Amino acid sequence: RLSPGRPYGWRSEGRLDYPLRFRDYESHPAVTSGGLAIPGTHLGTLRHEVQWVDRHYWDEARRWFTTTKLRGRFATDNASGFYDSRNLAVAEQLNLRTSRWELALEAEYGRWDFPHQPVPAAGGGAHRGLDDWVLVARVERRVGLSWKLFLEYERESVRAADPFDGFLANVYTLGVTREF
C-alpha cells in the first residue's frame, strides 16, 4: 500500500492511497466470457484502488471535522474478463470528537460496472451495473483508558438493471473495542 499525505492550507490534510491486491480463489474456477466454469482452473483477480482522502477541521480544538473520499477501483480476472469491474465512489463524513464521545455520519454513493457481464432481462446489450447508496451513523463512548462502546447503524440500497442484484439492507451493530 502506498499512502502519501500531508497537511495543507488552514487545518486541512490530504492523502492519496494506492493499494494493489491480488486475490486467489482456490475453490472457484475461472470462467469463460459466458460465465461457464473452465475445468482445472481457479479464479484470480488483480485489483487496483486509488483513493483521495481530504480532511478539514472546522474548529481550533479539532473536534468538528469533515472527510471527503473519492475512490476508483479497477479489477481484472485471470481468464476471460468476466469478473472485470470498475467502481467509482464518493463519500462525505461529518464527525464530532470529544474526550469521551465520537459521533459520525457518513453518506456514500458508488457506481459499479461489470463490462463483460450481460443482463439479458434488460435487453439491448445492457451490461451488469449497480448504483450503491450507503448511509452510516455511529456513536462511540470511551470507557476508561482503553475501552470503547459503540452503536452503529448502516443502511445500504443497491439498484441495478438486473432485479436479482438490487437490495435494501439495514444493519445495527452494538459492540465493545479495546485498544492495546
PDB file of C-alpha atoms in Angstrom:
ATOM      1  CA  ARG A   1       0.000   0.000   0.000  1.00  0.00           C
ATOM      2  CA  LEU A   2       1.287   3.416  -0.950  1.00  0.00           C
ATOM      3  CA  SER A   3      -0.225   6.245   1.127  1.00  0.00           C
ATOM      4  CA  PRO A   4       1.498   9.633   0.825  1.00  0.00           C
ATOM      5  CA  GLY A   5      -0.234  12.518   2.616  1.00  0.00           C
ATOM      6  CA  ARG A   6       0.424  15.946   4.048  1.00  0.00           C
ATOM      7  CA  PRO A   7      -1.223  18.897   5.765  1.00  0.00           C
ATOM      8  CA  TYR A   8      -2.138  21.847   3.581  1.00  0.00           C
ATOM      9  CA  GLY A   9      -3.949  25.143   3.965  1.00  0.00           C
ATOM     10  CA  TRP A  10      -5.598  26.030   7.233  1.00  0.00           C
ATOM     11  CA  ARG A  11      -6.429  22.894   9.318  1.00  0.00           C
ATOM     12  CA  SER A  12      -6.633  20.590   6.296  1.00  0.00           C
ATOM     13  CA  GLU A  13      -4.841  17.425   5.298  1.00  0.00           C
ATOM     14  CA  GLY A  14      -4.946  15.237   2.220  1.00  0.00           C
ATOM     15  CA  ARG A  15      -3.813  11.704   1.487  1.00  0.00           C
ATOM     16  CA  LEU A  16      -3.623   9.575  -1.631  1.00  0.00           C
ATOM     17  CA  ASP A  17      -3.966   5.817  -1.082  1.00  0.00           C
ATOM     18  CA  TYR A  18      -2.979   3.176  -3.630  1.00  0.00           C
ATOM     19  CA  PRO A  19      -3.304  -0.445  -2.555  1.00  0.00           C
ATOM     20  CA  LEU A  20      -2.708  -3.178  -5.138  1.00  0.00           C
ATOM     21  CA  ARG A  21      -4.229  -6.556  -4.287  1.00  0.00           C
ATOM     22  CA  PHE A  22      -4.224  -9.985  -5.880  1.00  0.00           C
ATOM     23  CA  ARG A  23      -6.829 -12.436  -4.677  1.00  0.00           C
ATOM     24  CA  ASP A  24      -6.654 -16.139  -5.487  1.00  0.00           C
ATOM     25  CA  TYR A  25      -9.971 -18.019  -5.273  1.00  0.00           C
ATOM     26  CA  GLU A  26      -8.745 -21.624  -4.989  1.00  0.00           C
ATOM     27  CA  SER A  27     -12.231 -23.113  -4.662  1.00  0.00           C
ATOM     28  CA  HIS A  28     -13.769 -21.066  -7.506  1.00  0.00           C
ATOM     29  CA  PRO A  29     -12.886 -21.921 -11.116  1.00  0.00           C
ATOM     30  CA  ALA A  30     -12.060 -19.300 -13.734  1.00  0.00           C
ATOM     31  CA  VAL A  31     -14.921 -18.819 -16.217  1.00  0.00           C
ATOM     32  CA  THR A  32     -15.450 -18.216 -19.927  1.00  0.00           C
ATOM     33  CA  SER A  33     -16.903 -14.968 -21.263  1.00  0.00           C
ATOM     34  CA  GLY A  34     -20.313 -16.658 -20.992  1.00  0.00           C
ATOM     35  CA  GLY A  35     -19.829 -17.362 -17.286  1.00  0.00           C
ATOM     36  CA  LEU A  36     -19.217 -21.120 -17.668  1.00  0.00           C
ATOM     37  CA  ALA A  37     -16.582 -22.782 -15.473  1.00  0.00           C
ATOM     38  CA  ILE A  38     -13.246 -23.688 -17.077  1.00  0.00           C
ATOM     39  CA  PRO A  39     -12.324 -27.135 -15.669  1.00  0.00           C
ATOM     40  CA  GLY A  40      -8.971 -27.461 -13.913  1.00  0.00           C
ATOM     41  CA  THR A  41      -8.547 -23.721 -13.296  1.00  0.00           C
ATOM     42  CA  HIS A  42      -9.125 -21.336 -10.422  1.00  0.00           C
ATOM     43  CA  LEU A  43     -10.088 -17.698 -10.440  1.00  0.00           C
ATOM     44  CA  GLY A  44      -7.696 -14.899  -9.551  1.00  0.00           C
ATOM     45  CA  THR A  45      -8.301 -11.152  -9.599  1.00  0.00           C
ATOM     46  CA  LEU A  46      -5.925  -8.197  -9.569  1.00  0.00           C
ATOM     47  CA  ARG A  47      -7.432  -5.034  -8.067  1.00  0.00           C
ATOM     48  CA  HIS A  48      -6.050  -1.530  -8.303  1.00  0.00           C
ATOM     49  CA  GLU A  49      -7.583   1.038  -5.967  1.00  0.00           C
ATOM     50  CA  VAL A  50      -6.917   4.757  -5.925  1.00  0.00           C
ATOM     51  CA  GLN A  51      -8.454   6.876  -3.165  1.00  0.00           C
ATOM     52  CA  TRP A  52      -8.089  10.567  -2.355  1.00  0.00           C
ATOM     53  CA  VAL A  53      -8.956  11.385   1.275  1.00  0.00           C
ATOM     54  CA  ASP A  54      -9.346  15.033   2.251  1.00  0.00           C
ATOM     55  CA  ARG A  55      -9.980  16.058   5.873  1.00  0.00           C
ATOM     56  CA  HIS A  56     -10.776  19.533   7.151  1.00  0.00           C
ATOM     57  CA  TYR A  57     -11.026  20.543  10.825  1.00  0.00           C
ATOM     58  CA  TRP A  58     -13.630  23.258  11.386  1.00  0.00           C
ATOM     59  CA  ASP A  59     -12.674  24.500  14.862  1.00  0.00           C
ATOM     60  CA  GLU A  60      -9.444  25.345  16.678  1.00  0.00           C
ATOM     61  CA  ALA A  61      -9.790  22.356  19.047  1.00  0.00           C
ATOM     62  CA  ARG A  62     -10.204  19.971  16.063  1.00  0.00           C
ATOM     63  CA  ARG A  63     -13.410  18.490  17.446  1.00  0.00           C
ATOM     64  CA  TRP A  64     -15.556  19.066  14.334  1.00  0.00           C
ATOM     65  CA  PHE A  65     -14.200  17.714  11.062  1.00  0.00           C
ATOM     66  CA  THR A  66     -15.341  16.507   7.671  1.00  0.00           C
ATOM     67  CA  THR A  67     -13.738  13.874   5.497  1.00  0.00           C
ATOM     68  CA  THR A  68     -14.260  13.637   1.739  1.00  0.00           C
ATOM     69  CA  LYS A  69     -13.273  10.470  -0.117  1.00  0.00           C
ATOM     70  CA  LEU A  70     -13.033   9.958  -3.872  1.00  0.00           C
ATOM     71  CA  ARG A  71     -12.302   6.375  -4.884  1.00  0.00           C
ATOM     72  CA  GLY A  72     -11.762   4.320  -8.020  1.00  0.00           C
ATOM     73  CA  ARG A  73     -11.389   0.528  -8.045  1.00  0.00           C
ATOM     74  CA  PHE A  74     -10.471  -1.435 -11.134  1.00  0.00           C
ATOM     75  CA  ALA A  75     -10.291  -5.230 -11.145  1.00  0.00           C
ATOM     76  CA  THR A  76      -9.299  -7.756 -13.810  1.00  0.00           C
ATOM     77  CA  ASP A  77      -9.581 -11.517 -13.653  1.00  0.00           C
ATOM     78  CA  ASN A  78      -7.038 -14.074 -14.852  1.00  0.00           C
ATOM     79  CA  ALA A  79      -9.229 -15.585 -17.583  1.00  0.00           C
ATOM     80  CA  SER A  80     -11.883 -14.140 -19.910  1.00  0.00           C
ATOM     81  CA  GLY A  81     -12.534 -10.866 -18.087  1.00  0.00           C
ATOM     82  CA  PHE A  82     -15.999 -11.986 -16.969  1.00  0.00           C
ATOM     83  CA  TYR A  83     -15.252 -10.708 -13.443  1.00  0.00           C
ATOM     84  CA  ASP A  84     -13.596  -7.454 -14.558  1.00  0.00           C
ATOM     85  CA  SER A  85     -15.149  -4.484 -12.761  1.00  0.00           C
ATOM     86  CA  ARG A  86     -14.953  -0.721 -12.330  1.00  0.00           C
ATOM     87  CA  ASN A  87     -16.150   1.151  -9.264  1.00  0.00           C
ATOM     88  CA  LEU A  88     -16.213   4.920  -8.798  1.00  0.00           C
ATOM     89  CA  ALA A  89     -17.403   6.282  -5.458  1.00  0.00           C
ATOM     90  CA  VAL A  90     -17.676   9.489  -3.468  1.00  0.00           C
ATOM     91  CA  ALA A  91     -18.279   9.742   0.291  1.00  0.00           C
ATOM     92  CA  GLU A  92     -18.674  12.551   2.797  1.00  0.00           C
ATOM     93  CA  GLN A  93     -18.353  12.108   6.556  1.00  0.00           C
ATOM     94  CA  LEU A  94     -19.103  14.553   9.387  1.00  0.00           C
ATOM     95  CA  ASN A  95     -17.521  13.876  12.802  1.00  0.00           C
ATOM     96  CA  LEU A  96     -17.651  15.340  16.290  1.00  0.00           C
ATOM     97  CA  ARG A  97     -14.923  14.097  18.648  1.00  0.00           C
ATOM     98  CA  THR A  98     -14.624  14.954  22.347  1.00  0.00           C
ATOM     99  CA  SER A  99     -12.532  13.352  25.080  1.00  0.00           C
ATOM    100  CA  ARG A 100     -15.189  10.668  25.690  1.00  0.00           C
ATOM    101  CA  TRP A 101     -17.519  10.707  22.665  1.00  0.00           C
ATOM    102  CA  GLU A 102     -17.244  10.391  18.906  1.00  0.00           C
ATOM    103  CA  LEU A 103     -20.244  10.868  16.628  1.00  0.00           C
ATOM    104  CA  ALA A 104     -20.009  10.184  12.893  1.00  0.00           C
ATOM    105  CA  LEU A 105     -22.440  10.432   9.994  1.00  0.00           C
ATOM    106  CA  GLU A 106     -21.353   9.259   6.531  1.00  0.00           C
ATOM    107  CA  ALA A 107     -23.075   9.123   3.139  1.00  0.00           C
ATOM    108  CA  GLU A 108     -21.560   7.317   0.149  1.00  0.00           C
ATOM    109  CA  TYR A 109     -22.584   6.798  -3.468  1.00  0.00           C
ATOM    110  CA  GLY A 110     -20.812   4.308  -5.699  1.00  0.00           C
ATOM    111  CA  ARG A 111     -21.296   3.053  -9.241  1.00  0.00           C
ATOM    112  CA  TRP A 112     -20.180  -0.475 -10.140  1.00  0.00           C
ATOM    113  CA  ASP A 113     -19.860  -1.633 -13.756  1.00  0.00           C
ATOM    114  CA  PHE A 114     -19.135  -5.159 -14.982  1.00  0.00           C
ATOM    115  CA  PRO A 115     -18.480  -4.635 -18.717  1.00  0.00           C
ATOM    116  CA  HIS A 116     -18.346  -8.355 -19.654  1.00  0.00           C
ATOM    117  CA  GLN A 117     -21.487  -9.496 -17.796  1.00  0.00           C
ATOM    118  CA  PRO A 118     -24.645  -9.060 -19.900  1.00  0.00           C
ATOM    119  CA  VAL A 119     -28.102  -8.567 -18.405  1.00  0.00           C
ATOM    120  CA  PRO A 120     -30.468 -10.470 -20.725  1.00  0.00           C
ATOM    121  CA  ALA A 121     -33.588  -9.216 -18.901  1.00  0.00           C
ATOM    122  CA  ALA A 122     -32.655  -5.590 -19.672  1.00  0.00           C
ATOM    123  CA  GLY A 123     -32.230  -6.244 -23.408  1.00  0.00           C
ATOM    124  CA  GLY A 124     -30.343  -4.099 -25.887  1.00  0.00           C
ATOM    125  CA  GLY A 125     -26.879  -5.401 -24.956  1.00  0.00           C
ATOM    126  CA  ALA A 126     -27.012  -3.924 -21.435  1.00  0.00           C
ATOM    127  CA  HIS A 127     -24.236  -4.932 -19.067  1.00  0.00           C
ATOM    128  CA  ARG A 128     -24.411  -5.507 -15.344  1.00  0.00           C
ATOM    129  CA  GLY A 129     -24.137  -2.347 -13.270  1.00  0.00           C
ATOM    130  CA  LEU A 130     -25.057  -1.308  -9.741  1.00  0.00           C
ATOM    131  CA  ASP A 131     -25.801   2.009  -8.041  1.00  0.00           C
ATOM    132  CA  ASP A 132     -24.875   1.666  -4.375  1.00  0.00           C
ATOM    133  CA  TRP A 133     -26.060   4.148  -1.716  1.00  0.00           C
ATOM    134  CA  VAL A 134     -24.797   3.768   1.863  1.00  0.00           C
ATOM    135  CA  LEU A 135     -25.653   5.806   4.966  1.00  0.00           C
ATOM    136  CA  VAL A 136     -23.793   5.127   8.246  1.00  0.00           C
ATOM    137  CA  ALA A 137     -24.389   6.676  11.681  1.00  0.00           C
ATOM    138  CA  ARG A 138     -22.021   5.749  14.528  1.00  0.00           C
ATOM    139  CA  VAL A 139     -21.769   6.710  18.205  1.00  0.00           C
ATOM    140  CA  GLU A 140     -18.724   5.773  20.317  1.00  0.00           C
ATOM    141  CA  ARG A 141     -18.228   6.283  24.049  1.00  0.00           C
ATOM    142  CA  ARG A 142     -14.795   5.906  25.644  1.00  0.00           C
ATOM    143  CA  VAL A 143     -14.924   3.961  28.921  1.00  0.00           C
ATOM    144  CA  GLY A 144     -11.680   4.040  30.866  1.00  0.00           C
ATOM    145  CA  LEU A 145      -8.298   4.289  29.159  1.00  0.00           C
ATOM    146  CA  SER A 146      -8.547   1.585  26.508  1.00  0.00           C
ATOM    147  CA  TRP A 147     -12.209   0.555  26.123  1.00  0.00           C
ATOM    148  CA  LYS A 148     -14.937   1.921  23.853  1.00  0.00           C
ATOM    149  CA  LEU A 149     -18.601   1.073  23.484  1.00  0.00           C
ATOM    150  CA  PHE A 150     -20.191   1.732  20.099  1.00  0.00           C
ATOM    151  CA  LEU A 151     -23.527   1.644  18.314  1.00  0.00           C
ATOM    152  CA  GLU A 152     -23.662   1.783  14.529  1.00  0.00           C
ATOM    153  CA  TYR A 153     -26.498   1.864  12.006  1.00  0.00           C
ATOM    154  CA  GLU A 154     -25.873   1.212   8.319  1.00  0.00           C
ATOM    155  CA  ARG A 155     -28.429   1.419   5.529  1.00  0.00           C
ATOM    156  CA  GLU A 156     -27.416   0.208   2.082  1.00  0.00           C
ATOM    157  CA  SER A 157     -29.583   0.436  -1.002  1.00  0.00           C
ATOM    158  CA  VAL A 158     -28.474  -1.108  -4.297  1.00  0.00           C
ATOM    159  CA  ARG A 159     -30.335  -0.504  -7.541  1.00  0.00           C
ATOM    160  CA  ALA A 160     -29.429  -2.479 -10.650  1.00  0.00           C
ATOM    161  CA  ALA A 161     -30.509  -3.326 -14.200  1.00  0.00           C
ATOM    162  CA  ASP A 162     -30.864  -6.959 -13.109  1.00  0.00           C
ATOM    163  CA  PRO A 163     -33.611  -7.174 -10.452  1.00  0.00           C
ATOM    164  CA  PHE A 164     -31.743 -10.004  -8.667  1.00  0.00           C
ATOM    165  CA  ASP A 165     -28.810  -7.660  -7.929  1.00  0.00           C
ATOM    166  CA  GLY A 166     -30.840  -4.989  -6.123  1.00  0.00           C
ATOM    167  CA  PHE A 167     -31.424  -4.995  -2.381  1.00  0.00           C
ATOM    168  CA  LEU A 168     -32.073  -2.859   0.688  1.00  0.00           C
ATOM    169  CA  ALA A 169     -30.335  -3.690   3.973  1.00  0.00           C
ATOM    170  CA  ASN A 170     -30.482  -2.164   7.444  1.00  0.00           C
ATOM    171  CA  VAL A 171     -27.745  -3.299   9.834  1.00  0.00           C
ATOM    172  CA  TYR A 172     -27.459  -2.412  13.520  1.00  0.00           C
ATOM    173  CA  THR A 173     -24.211  -3.162  15.330  1.00  0.00           C
ATOM    174  CA  LEU A 174     -23.541  -2.848  19.053  1.00  0.00           C
ATOM    175  CA  GLY A 175     -20.068  -3.619  20.299  1.00  0.00           C
ATOM    176  CA  VAL A 176     -17.060  -3.120  22.505  1.00  0.00           C
ATOM    177  CA  THR A 177     -13.499  -2.401  21.384  1.00  0.00           C
ATOM    178  CA  ARG A 178     -10.258  -2.385  23.303  1.00  0.00           C
ATOM    179  CA  GLU A 179      -7.076  -0.636  22.217  1.00  0.00           C
ATOM    180  CA  PHE A 180      -3.740  -2.077  23.296  1.00  0.00           C
TER     181      PHE A 180
END
